[in-house]
Amino acid sequence: MLRALQETTADGMVFSHATAAWIWGMWVPRRLGDDLTVHLSMPEGSPARPRRRGVRGHRLSAAAETTRCGGLPVTSPAWTWTDVSTLLVPWGRPEKVPAAVEERALEDLVVAGESLMQTPHGSAGRREPGEHPRCTLEDLAAAAARRRNVRGVRLLRKALPLLRPASGSPAESRIRLRLVAAGFPEPAMNVVLTMADGSWIMPDLVWEGPRICLEYEGDHHRTDAAQFRADIRRVRRLETTGWICVRVSADVWTESGMQALVDDLTGAFRRRGVRI
C-alpha cells in the first residue's frame, strides 16, 4: 500500500509521524500503532498538502532529516521520534493537561525513543543483524533541539534525560521507569552476567551491587512448555550464583500487580540489607 501511494505522491513527500514509526518498528502506544491513517509530510513551500481519504498531510520543516528505509522515503528515526511527541500530547495549553495524562504521554515517548536504541544483538531470532540501534541518544537530542516551536517540545525536553540505551522490549522500559518513580535505584538493562559454570545470562533489569535482577515473563513464557522449563533452569542458575531473581508477569500492568512487584522487590532489597 505504501509503495503504491509513493508512486502517486509529489516529489519531496516523505512518510512521517505514526507511519514512519511503523516503518522503523518503533514501540508506540496501541492507539498510534493501530492507526491506519497514512501520514505524509511535504517540504515547506510546496503548493498543497496531500488530500485523499486515509491520508493526513503535514508540513516538513526545513530542518527535518529524511532518508530511505526499504526504498521508502521517510523521516529519519530521530526526527520521527520528535514527530511522535506531537501525536502523544493532547491539544490545549500544556498547563491544562492533567498530570496523569502527561505522565503517560511521557512514558510512551521514552519507550518510543528507547526502541530506536536497542542493543544490536537482541533476542535470538527477533532482530536482523545490523538492524539496531537505529540511532543514538545524541541523535535524538540533536533532533529535539531543532524542534523549538512544535506541540510536544515540552515532552521532548522531559523525555531526553530519562532515555537509556539497551532496552530489549517496551515492558523492560516501562517497568524500569515505574520502579524508579516508586523510589528504587535505577537498574541497568540487559547486563551480561557470568555464571559459575562459565556460561552467561542477560536478565532484563539488573541491580549489580545487591545482586538482584528482574525478569519480565509474558504469556508465552507460561503457554510454551519449552520456554517454561528454560525459565526454571535460568532462575536456578542465577540463584546458584548468588542472585535474587524477581519474576514478573503481565499482572504488573494492573495497579495491584505493580504494588505486588514493589513489595517483592522491597523485600529482596531488605534481604540484601538495603532499605528502600
Short mmCIF file of C-alpha atoms in Angstrom, two decimals:
data_model
loop_
_atom_site.label_atom_id
_atom_site.label_comp_id
_atom_site.label_asym_id
_atom_site.label_seq_id
_atom_site.Cartn_x
_atom_site.Cartn_y
_atom_site.Cartn_z
CA MET A 1 0.00 0.00 0.00
CA LEU A 2 2.74 2.49 0.94
CA ARG A 3 4.68 1.74 -2.24
CA ALA A 4 1.58 2.26 -4.36
CA LEU A 5 0.90 5.55 -2.58
CA GLN A 6 4.51 6.60 -3.00
CA GLU A 7 4.19 6.34 -6.78
CA THR A 8 1.33 8.85 -6.80
CA THR A 9 2.81 11.42 -4.42
CA ALA A 10 4.67 14.57 -5.34
CA ASP A 11 8.44 14.81 -5.27
CA GLY A 12 9.82 15.58 -1.84
CA MET A 13 6.99 13.96 0.10
CA VAL A 14 8.05 11.53 2.80
CA PHE A 15 6.27 9.19 5.18
CA SER A 16 6.25 10.64 8.69
CA HIS A 17 4.71 10.58 12.16
CA ALA A 18 2.87 7.33 13.02
CA THR A 19 3.52 5.87 9.55
CA ALA A 20 7.25 6.46 9.86
CA ALA A 21 7.14 5.00 13.38
CA TRP A 22 5.61 1.83 11.90
CA ILE A 23 8.27 1.69 9.17
CA TRP A 24 11.04 1.96 11.76
CA GLY A 25 9.40 -0.58 14.08
CA MET A 26 9.12 1.85 16.96
CA TRP A 27 7.34 0.89 20.18
CA VAL A 28 4.34 3.20 20.23
CA PRO A 29 1.08 3.01 22.20
CA ARG A 30 -1.68 0.95 20.65
CA ARG A 31 -3.75 3.96 19.65
CA LEU A 32 -0.92 5.02 17.34
CA GLY A 33 0.12 1.54 16.27
CA ASP A 34 -3.44 0.68 15.21
CA ASP A 35 -3.93 3.95 13.34
CA LEU A 36 -4.37 3.12 9.64
CA THR A 37 -4.06 6.75 8.58
CA VAL A 38 -1.06 7.30 6.30
CA HIS A 39 0.96 10.32 7.39
CA LEU A 40 2.77 12.19 4.60
CA SER A 41 4.92 15.27 5.05
CA MET A 42 5.84 17.64 2.25
CA PRO A 43 8.51 20.35 2.18
CA GLU A 44 7.72 23.91 3.16
CA GLY A 45 6.81 25.91 0.10
CA SER A 46 5.06 23.02 -1.63
CA PRO A 47 1.75 24.10 -3.18
CA ALA A 48 -0.59 21.92 -1.13
CA ARG A 49 -0.74 19.09 1.35
CA PRO A 50 -1.91 15.69 0.09
CA ARG A 51 -5.70 15.43 0.15
CA ARG A 52 -7.16 11.97 -0.11
CA ARG A 53 -9.10 9.57 2.06
CA GLY A 54 -6.96 7.83 4.68
CA VAL A 55 -4.06 10.26 4.26
CA ARG A 56 -3.08 13.04 6.66
CA GLY A 57 -0.76 15.72 5.37
CA HIS A 58 1.89 17.62 7.33
CA ARG A 59 4.42 20.32 6.56
CA LEU A 60 8.03 19.15 6.58
CA SER A 61 10.34 21.55 8.37
CA ALA A 62 13.44 22.69 6.51
CA ALA A 63 15.41 21.31 9.46
CA ALA A 64 13.89 17.83 9.11
CA GLU A 65 16.09 14.80 8.50
CA THR A 66 14.91 12.39 5.82
CA THR A 67 16.26 9.11 4.50
CA ARG A 68 15.03 5.86 2.95
CA CYS A 69 14.06 2.58 4.57
CA GLY A 70 13.35 -0.37 2.32
CA GLY A 71 13.21 2.04 -0.60
CA LEU A 72 10.54 4.22 1.03
CA PRO A 73 11.17 7.94 1.62
CA VAL A 74 10.78 8.51 5.34
CA THR A 75 11.79 10.86 8.12
CA SER A 76 14.89 9.72 9.99
CA PRO A 77 14.44 7.63 13.16
CA ALA A 78 15.38 10.56 15.41
CA TRP A 79 13.14 13.03 13.58
CA THR A 80 10.30 10.53 13.62
CA TRP A 81 10.62 10.35 17.40
CA THR A 82 10.14 14.11 17.64
CA ASP A 83 7.09 13.86 15.37
CA VAL A 84 5.63 11.14 17.60
CA SER A 85 5.77 13.57 20.52
CA THR A 86 3.27 15.80 18.73
CA LEU A 87 0.80 12.90 18.48
CA LEU A 88 1.06 11.99 22.16
CA VAL A 89 0.30 15.42 23.59
CA PRO A 90 -3.38 16.37 23.89
CA TRP A 91 -4.47 19.59 22.26
CA GLY A 92 -4.68 22.61 24.52
CA ARG A 93 -2.39 24.60 26.74
CA PRO A 94 0.28 22.46 28.50
CA GLU A 95 -0.73 23.68 31.95
CA LYS A 96 -4.28 22.46 31.31
CA VAL A 97 -3.23 18.86 30.58
CA PRO A 98 -3.99 16.56 33.56
CA ALA A 99 -0.82 15.34 35.28
CA ALA A 100 -1.74 11.67 34.81
CA VAL A 101 -2.22 12.20 31.06
CA GLU A 102 1.13 13.94 30.71
CA GLU A 103 2.89 11.25 32.76
CA ARG A 104 1.54 8.52 30.47
CA ALA A 105 2.48 10.51 27.36
CA LEU A 106 5.98 10.98 28.77
CA GLU A 107 6.34 7.26 29.44
CA ASP A 108 5.11 6.47 25.93
CA LEU A 109 7.64 8.88 24.41
CA VAL A 110 10.54 7.44 26.41
CA VAL A 111 9.56 3.91 25.37
CA ALA A 112 9.38 5.02 21.72
CA GLY A 113 12.82 6.60 21.95
CA GLU A 114 14.37 3.56 23.58
CA SER A 115 13.04 1.34 20.80
CA LEU A 116 15.45 3.16 18.49
CA MET A 117 18.45 2.46 20.74
CA GLN A 118 18.00 -1.29 21.22
CA THR A 119 21.06 -3.48 21.58
CA PRO A 120 22.44 -4.79 18.26
CA HIS A 121 22.19 -8.43 19.33
CA GLY A 122 18.69 -8.51 20.80
CA SER A 123 16.82 -11.70 21.49
CA ALA A 124 17.56 -14.70 19.30
CA GLY A 125 15.64 -14.65 16.05
CA ARG A 126 13.85 -11.37 16.78
CA ARG A 127 16.11 -8.88 15.02
CA GLU A 128 18.06 -8.80 11.80
CA PRO A 129 21.84 -8.31 12.06
CA GLY A 130 22.67 -4.61 11.89
CA GLU A 131 19.06 -3.51 12.39
CA HIS A 132 19.72 -1.84 15.72
CA PRO A 133 20.45 0.61 17.10
CA ARG A 134 18.56 2.87 14.70
CA CYS A 135 20.11 5.97 16.25
CA THR A 136 21.92 7.22 19.34
CA LEU A 137 20.89 9.36 22.28
CA GLU A 138 22.92 12.16 20.73
CA ASP A 139 20.88 11.86 17.52
CA LEU A 140 17.63 12.14 19.48
CA ALA A 141 18.90 15.15 21.44
CA ALA A 142 20.04 16.90 18.25
CA ALA A 143 16.68 16.34 16.55
CA ALA A 144 14.81 17.59 19.63
CA ALA A 145 16.97 20.73 19.74
CA ARG A 146 15.74 21.65 16.26
CA ARG A 147 12.06 21.34 17.26
CA ARG A 148 11.59 24.60 19.12
CA ASN A 149 8.09 25.61 18.13
CA VAL A 150 6.13 22.38 17.90
CA ARG A 151 3.46 20.90 20.09
CA GLY A 152 5.27 18.30 22.17
CA VAL A 153 8.54 20.19 22.68
CA ARG A 154 7.96 20.28 26.44
CA LEU A 155 7.51 16.50 26.41
CA LEU A 156 10.71 16.05 24.38
CA ARG A 157 12.71 18.04 26.93
CA LYS A 158 11.33 15.95 29.78
CA ALA A 159 11.94 12.66 27.96
CA LEU A 160 15.58 13.16 26.98
CA PRO A 161 17.11 12.76 30.49
CA LEU A 162 15.08 9.57 31.01
CA LEU A 163 16.22 7.77 27.85
CA ARG A 164 18.53 4.78 28.18
CA PRO A 165 20.05 2.52 25.52
CA ALA A 166 19.98 -1.28 25.61
CA SER A 167 16.29 -1.90 26.34
CA GLY A 168 15.08 -5.17 24.87
CA SER A 169 11.32 -4.58 24.99
CA PRO A 170 8.70 -1.96 25.82
CA ALA A 171 7.93 -3.89 29.01
CA GLU A 172 11.52 -3.50 30.24
CA SER A 173 11.42 0.24 29.59
CA ARG A 174 8.06 0.78 31.27
CA ILE A 175 8.88 -1.32 34.34
CA ARG A 176 12.21 0.48 34.78
CA LEU A 177 10.55 3.89 34.62
CA ARG A 178 7.82 2.92 37.08
CA LEU A 179 10.23 1.37 39.57
CA VAL A 180 12.46 4.45 39.55
CA ALA A 181 9.35 6.60 40.07
CA ALA A 182 8.48 4.34 43.02
CA GLY A 183 11.82 5.13 44.67
CA PHE A 184 14.06 2.23 43.63
CA PRO A 185 17.63 2.74 42.41
CA GLU A 186 17.80 2.75 38.63
CA PRO A 187 18.62 -0.72 37.28
CA ALA A 188 20.82 -1.49 34.32
CA MET A 189 19.20 -3.26 31.38
CA ASN A 190 20.36 -6.47 29.74
CA VAL A 191 23.69 -6.73 31.52
CA VAL A 192 25.62 -9.92 30.76
CA LEU A 193 26.12 -11.95 33.97
CA THR A 194 28.67 -14.76 34.05
CA MET A 195 27.50 -17.89 35.85
CA ALA A 196 29.54 -20.29 37.97
CA ASP A 197 29.90 -22.71 35.05
CA GLY A 198 31.26 -20.01 32.74
CA SER A 199 28.01 -19.57 30.82
CA TRP A 200 26.18 -16.25 30.75
CA ILE A 201 22.67 -14.91 31.31
CA MET A 202 21.32 -11.49 30.38
CA PRO A 203 18.41 -10.57 32.69
CA ASP A 204 16.01 -7.79 31.75
CA LEU A 205 16.82 -5.49 34.69
CA VAL A 206 19.85 -5.74 36.97
CA TRP A 207 20.96 -4.14 40.24
CA GLU A 208 24.57 -5.30 40.30
CA GLY A 209 25.51 -4.06 43.78
CA PRO A 210 22.92 -6.04 45.77
CA ARG A 211 22.89 -8.81 43.12
CA ILE A 212 19.19 -8.55 42.34
CA CYS A 213 17.70 -8.99 38.89
CA LEU A 214 14.23 -8.88 37.39
CA GLU A 215 12.78 -10.95 34.57
CA TYR A 216 9.59 -10.00 32.75
CA GLU A 217 7.76 -13.08 31.53
CA GLY A 218 4.95 -12.51 29.06
CA ASP A 219 2.20 -15.04 28.39
CA HIS A 220 4.37 -17.08 26.02
CA HIS A 221 6.58 -17.96 28.98
CA ARG A 222 3.54 -19.63 30.52
CA THR A 223 1.98 -21.25 27.44
CA ASP A 224 5.17 -22.53 25.81
CA ALA A 225 6.26 -25.66 27.71
CA ALA A 226 9.86 -25.49 26.47
CA GLN A 227 10.12 -21.82 27.44
CA PHE A 228 8.60 -22.55 30.85
CA ARG A 229 11.23 -25.24 31.55
CA ALA A 230 14.01 -22.97 30.28
CA ASP A 231 12.85 -20.22 32.64
CA ILE A 232 13.07 -22.57 35.62
CA ARG A 233 16.61 -23.59 34.67
CA ARG A 234 17.57 -19.96 34.12
CA VAL A 235 16.35 -18.86 37.56
CA ARG A 236 18.05 -21.84 39.20
CA ARG A 237 21.38 -20.89 37.61
CA LEU A 238 21.03 -17.29 38.78
CA GLU A 239 20.21 -18.31 42.34
CA THR A 240 23.07 -20.81 42.41
CA THR A 241 25.42 -17.95 41.57
CA GLY A 242 24.04 -15.85 44.43
CA TRP A 243 21.48 -13.70 42.65
CA ILE A 244 17.94 -12.95 43.78
CA CYS A 245 15.69 -13.17 40.73
CA VAL A 246 12.31 -11.42 40.88
CA ARG A 247 9.95 -12.74 38.21
CA VAL A 248 7.18 -10.55 36.83
CA SER A 249 4.15 -11.44 34.71
CA ALA A 250 1.66 -9.35 32.74
CA ASP A 251 -0.17 -8.75 36.03
CA VAL A 252 2.30 -5.92 36.58
CA TRP A 253 0.19 -3.72 34.29
CA THR A 254 -2.59 -3.67 36.88
CA GLU A 255 -2.44 -1.47 39.96
CA SER A 256 -2.41 -4.46 42.30
CA GLY A 257 0.20 -6.23 40.18
CA MET A 258 2.54 -3.25 40.28
CA GLN A 259 2.11 -2.99 44.04
CA ALA A 260 2.94 -6.69 44.37
CA LEU A 261 6.15 -6.11 42.39
CA VAL A 262 7.07 -3.16 44.60
CA ASP A 263 6.51 -5.31 47.70
CA ASP A 264 8.53 -8.25 46.32
CA LEU A 265 11.39 -6.04 45.22
CA THR A 266 11.41 -4.15 48.52
CA GLY A 267 11.72 -7.50 50.30
CA ALA A 268 14.59 -8.52 48.04
CA PHE A 269 16.49 -5.32 48.78
CA ARG A 270 15.90 -5.74 52.51
CA ARG A 271 17.36 -9.24 52.36
CA ARG A 272 20.47 -7.59 50.95
CA GLY A 273 20.48 -5.03 53.75
CA VAL A 274 19.25 -2.17 51.56
CA ARG A 275 16.24 -0.12 52.65
CA ILE A 276 14.05 1.50 50.02
#
